[in-house]
Each structure stands twice: as structure tokens, then as C-alpha cells.
XYZ file of N, CA and C in Angstrom:
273
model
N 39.752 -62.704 -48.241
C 38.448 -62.167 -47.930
C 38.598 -60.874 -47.144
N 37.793 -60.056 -47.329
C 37.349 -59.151 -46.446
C 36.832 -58.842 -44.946
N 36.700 -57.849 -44.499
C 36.405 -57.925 -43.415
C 34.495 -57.249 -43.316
N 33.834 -57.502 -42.312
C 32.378 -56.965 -42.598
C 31.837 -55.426 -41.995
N 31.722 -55.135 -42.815
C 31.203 -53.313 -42.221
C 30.520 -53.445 -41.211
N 30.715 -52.075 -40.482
C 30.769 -51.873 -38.992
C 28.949 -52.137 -38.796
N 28.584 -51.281 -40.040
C 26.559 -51.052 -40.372
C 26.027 -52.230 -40.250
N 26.711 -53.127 -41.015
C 26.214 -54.800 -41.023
C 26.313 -55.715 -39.327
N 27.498 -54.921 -39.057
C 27.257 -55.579 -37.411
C 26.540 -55.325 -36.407
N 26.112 -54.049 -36.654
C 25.320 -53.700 -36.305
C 23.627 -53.791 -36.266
N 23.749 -53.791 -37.744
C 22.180 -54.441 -37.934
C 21.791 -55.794 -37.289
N 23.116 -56.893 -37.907
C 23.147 -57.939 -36.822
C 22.748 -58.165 -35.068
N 23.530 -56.742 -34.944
C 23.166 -56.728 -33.426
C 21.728 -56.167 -33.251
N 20.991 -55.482 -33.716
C 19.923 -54.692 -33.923
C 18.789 -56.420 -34.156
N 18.998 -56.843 -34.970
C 17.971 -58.070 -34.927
C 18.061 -59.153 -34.031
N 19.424 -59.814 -33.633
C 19.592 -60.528 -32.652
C 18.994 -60.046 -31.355
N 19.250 -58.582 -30.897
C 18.555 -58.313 -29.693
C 17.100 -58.384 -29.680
N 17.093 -57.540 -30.783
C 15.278 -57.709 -31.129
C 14.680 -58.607 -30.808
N 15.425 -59.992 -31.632
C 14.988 -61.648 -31.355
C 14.598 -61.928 -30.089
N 15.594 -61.525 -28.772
C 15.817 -61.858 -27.481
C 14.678 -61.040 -27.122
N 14.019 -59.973 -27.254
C 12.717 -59.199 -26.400
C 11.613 -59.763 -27.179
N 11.450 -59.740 -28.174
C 10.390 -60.820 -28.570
C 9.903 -62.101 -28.177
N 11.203 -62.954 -27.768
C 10.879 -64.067 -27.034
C 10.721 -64.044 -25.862
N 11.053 -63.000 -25.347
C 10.704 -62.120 -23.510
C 9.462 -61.852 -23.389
N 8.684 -60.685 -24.309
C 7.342 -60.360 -24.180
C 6.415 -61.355 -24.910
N 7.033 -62.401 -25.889
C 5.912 -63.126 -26.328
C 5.195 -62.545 -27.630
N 5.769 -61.185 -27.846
C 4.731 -60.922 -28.950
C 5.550 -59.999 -29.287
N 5.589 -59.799 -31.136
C 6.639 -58.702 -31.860
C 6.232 -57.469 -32.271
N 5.968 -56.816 -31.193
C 5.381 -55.151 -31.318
C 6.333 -54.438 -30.405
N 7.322 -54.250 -31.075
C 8.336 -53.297 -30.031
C 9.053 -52.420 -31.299
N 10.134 -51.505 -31.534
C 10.725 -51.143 -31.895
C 12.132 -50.600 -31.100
N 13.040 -50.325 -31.802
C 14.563 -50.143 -31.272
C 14.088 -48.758 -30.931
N 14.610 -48.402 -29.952
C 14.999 -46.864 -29.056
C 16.179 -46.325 -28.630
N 16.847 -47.275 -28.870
C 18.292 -47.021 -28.488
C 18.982 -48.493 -29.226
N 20.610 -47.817 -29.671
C 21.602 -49.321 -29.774
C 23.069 -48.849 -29.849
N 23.550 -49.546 -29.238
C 24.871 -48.605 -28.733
C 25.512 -50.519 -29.267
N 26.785 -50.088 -30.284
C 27.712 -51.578 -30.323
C 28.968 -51.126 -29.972
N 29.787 -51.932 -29.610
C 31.064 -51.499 -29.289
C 32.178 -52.535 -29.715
N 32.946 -51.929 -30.777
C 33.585 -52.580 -31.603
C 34.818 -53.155 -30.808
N 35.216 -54.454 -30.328
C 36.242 -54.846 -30.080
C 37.325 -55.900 -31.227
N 36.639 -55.850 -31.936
C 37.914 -57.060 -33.018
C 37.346 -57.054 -34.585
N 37.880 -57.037 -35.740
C 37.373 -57.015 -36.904
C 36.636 -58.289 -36.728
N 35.491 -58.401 -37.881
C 34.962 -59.705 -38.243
C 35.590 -59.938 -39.577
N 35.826 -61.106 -39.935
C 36.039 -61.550 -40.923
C 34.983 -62.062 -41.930
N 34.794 -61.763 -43.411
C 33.886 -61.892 -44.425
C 33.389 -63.475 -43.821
N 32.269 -64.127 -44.285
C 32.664 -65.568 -44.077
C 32.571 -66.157 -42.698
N 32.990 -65.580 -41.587
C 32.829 -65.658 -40.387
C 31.761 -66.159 -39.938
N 31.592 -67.431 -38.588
C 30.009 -67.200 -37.742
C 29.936 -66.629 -36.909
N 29.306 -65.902 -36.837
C 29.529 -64.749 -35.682
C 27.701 -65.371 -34.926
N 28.198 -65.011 -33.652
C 27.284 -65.533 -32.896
C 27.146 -64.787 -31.810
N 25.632 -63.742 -31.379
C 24.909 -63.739 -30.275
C 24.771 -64.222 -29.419
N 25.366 -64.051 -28.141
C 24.671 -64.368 -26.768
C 23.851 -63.093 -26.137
N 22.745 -63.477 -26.190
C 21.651 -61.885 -25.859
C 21.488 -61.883 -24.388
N 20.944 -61.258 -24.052
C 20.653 -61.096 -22.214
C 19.435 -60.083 -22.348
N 18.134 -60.348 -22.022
C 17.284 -59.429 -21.726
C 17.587 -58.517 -20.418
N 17.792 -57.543 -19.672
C 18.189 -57.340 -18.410
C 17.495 -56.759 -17.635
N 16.373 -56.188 -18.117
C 15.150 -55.329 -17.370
C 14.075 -55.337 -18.285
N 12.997 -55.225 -17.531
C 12.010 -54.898 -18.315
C 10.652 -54.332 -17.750
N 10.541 -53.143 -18.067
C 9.196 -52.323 -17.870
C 7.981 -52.658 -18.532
N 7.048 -51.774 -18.060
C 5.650 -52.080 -19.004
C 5.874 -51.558 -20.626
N 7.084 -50.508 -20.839
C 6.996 -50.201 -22.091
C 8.301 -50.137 -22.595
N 9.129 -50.485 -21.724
C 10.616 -50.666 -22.451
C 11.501 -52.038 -21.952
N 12.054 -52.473 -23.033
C 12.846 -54.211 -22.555
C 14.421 -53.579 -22.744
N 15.609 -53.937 -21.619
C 16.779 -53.515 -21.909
C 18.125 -54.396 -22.162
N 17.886 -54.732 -23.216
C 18.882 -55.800 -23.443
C 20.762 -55.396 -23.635
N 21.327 -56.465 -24.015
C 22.546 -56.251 -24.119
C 23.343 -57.839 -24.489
N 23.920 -57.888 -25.453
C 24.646 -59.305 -26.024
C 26.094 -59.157 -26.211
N 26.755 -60.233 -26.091
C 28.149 -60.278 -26.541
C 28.308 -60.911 -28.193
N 28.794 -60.500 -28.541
C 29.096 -61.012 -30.055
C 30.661 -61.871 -30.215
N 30.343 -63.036 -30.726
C 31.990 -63.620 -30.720
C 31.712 -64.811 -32.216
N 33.377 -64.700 -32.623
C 33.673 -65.449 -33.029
C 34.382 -66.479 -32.602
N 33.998 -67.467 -32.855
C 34.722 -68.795 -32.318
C 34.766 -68.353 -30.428
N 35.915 -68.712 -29.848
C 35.918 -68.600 -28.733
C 36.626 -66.258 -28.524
N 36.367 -65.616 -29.410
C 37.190 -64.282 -29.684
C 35.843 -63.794 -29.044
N 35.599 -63.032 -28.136
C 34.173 -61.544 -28.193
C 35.132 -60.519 -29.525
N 34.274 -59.808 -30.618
C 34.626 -59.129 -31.418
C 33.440 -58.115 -31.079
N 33.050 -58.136 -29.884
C 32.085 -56.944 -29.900
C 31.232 -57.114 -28.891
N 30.268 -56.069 -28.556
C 29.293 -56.140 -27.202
C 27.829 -55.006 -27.711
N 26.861 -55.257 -27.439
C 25.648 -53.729 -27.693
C 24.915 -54.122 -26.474
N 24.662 -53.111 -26.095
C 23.507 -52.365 -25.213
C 22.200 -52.151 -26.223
N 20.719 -51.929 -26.008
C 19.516 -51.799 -26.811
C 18.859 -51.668 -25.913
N 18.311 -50.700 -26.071
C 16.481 -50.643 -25.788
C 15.600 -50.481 -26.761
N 14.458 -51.683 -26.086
C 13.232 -51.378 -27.385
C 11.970 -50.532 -26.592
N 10.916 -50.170 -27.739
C 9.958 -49.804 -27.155
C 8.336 -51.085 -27.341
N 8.372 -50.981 -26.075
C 7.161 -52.592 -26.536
C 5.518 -51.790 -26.356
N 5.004 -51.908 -27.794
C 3.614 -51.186 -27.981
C 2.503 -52.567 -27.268
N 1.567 -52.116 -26.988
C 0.048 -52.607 -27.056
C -0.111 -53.196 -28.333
N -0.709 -54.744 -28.369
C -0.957 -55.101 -29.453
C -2.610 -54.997 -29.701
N -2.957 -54.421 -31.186
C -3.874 -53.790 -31.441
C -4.294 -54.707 -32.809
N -5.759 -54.927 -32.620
C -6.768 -55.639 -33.491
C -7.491 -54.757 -34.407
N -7.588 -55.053 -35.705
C -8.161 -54.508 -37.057
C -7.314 -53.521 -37.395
């Protein structure tokens, strides 16, 4: 097997954090503003790769997260994120 592109881990990391400020503010009106990953170990095709998220601040309009990424007991990686959290708006 292969190993998984850097884009794909990323996106990974990009929704997992997402996940974590959504369940912070309660409601899914934010968008990414920042995402910084930092590659420490290949993933392997096939792999479970697993999120531990950390919300770490949070303003009236920005949430600042950051997760470790690991396989098995390995970290293969770490991201920093900020989102931007909008006003939720009717009609």
C-alpha cells in the first residue's frame, strides 16, 4: 500500500478541527481562516488515523484550535486553525 497525500491530511485536519468549534459554539456557521499542519511521520494508505482536537481560545468571532494526529500510539502530525464564527441568520 501506499502512503496518503499530504492535501488529504490535511483536509482531514481541516474537518476534524472544524468538528471541535462546532461542538464549542453549538452552531455550524464558522469558516477556516487559517490552518497550519505539520508533518511529522508518513501515514500509511489504510491507516486509522485519529484526532485529538483542543479548542484553545475563543473570541466573539474567532475559535483557535489545534489537534494532534496519531496513528496507533505514533503522533504523525499536529495543526494549528482558526475559524471565523458568523452570526446565525434567518430567511
Amino acid at each position: 500500500m501506499g502512503m496518503v497525500h499530504g492535501g488529504a491530511l490535511m483536509t482531514f485536519a481541516d474537518i476534524a478541527l472544524g468538528v471541535a468549534v462546532v461542538d464549542a459554539i453549538g452552531a455550524p456557521n464558522c469558516s477556516t481562516a487559517q490552518l497550519q499542519y505539520h508533518f511529522a511521520a508518513g501515514v500509511k494508505v489504510g491507516s486509522l488515523l485519529v484526532c485529538v482536537p483542543e479548542v484553545v481560545r475563543r473570541t466573539r468571532r474567532m475559535v483557535f484550535t489545534r489537534g494532534l494526529f496519531r496513528v496507533g500510539d505514533e503522533t504523525v502530525g499536529s495543526a494549528d486553525a482558526i475559524y471565523n464564527v458568523f452570526e446565525q441568520r434567518l430567511g
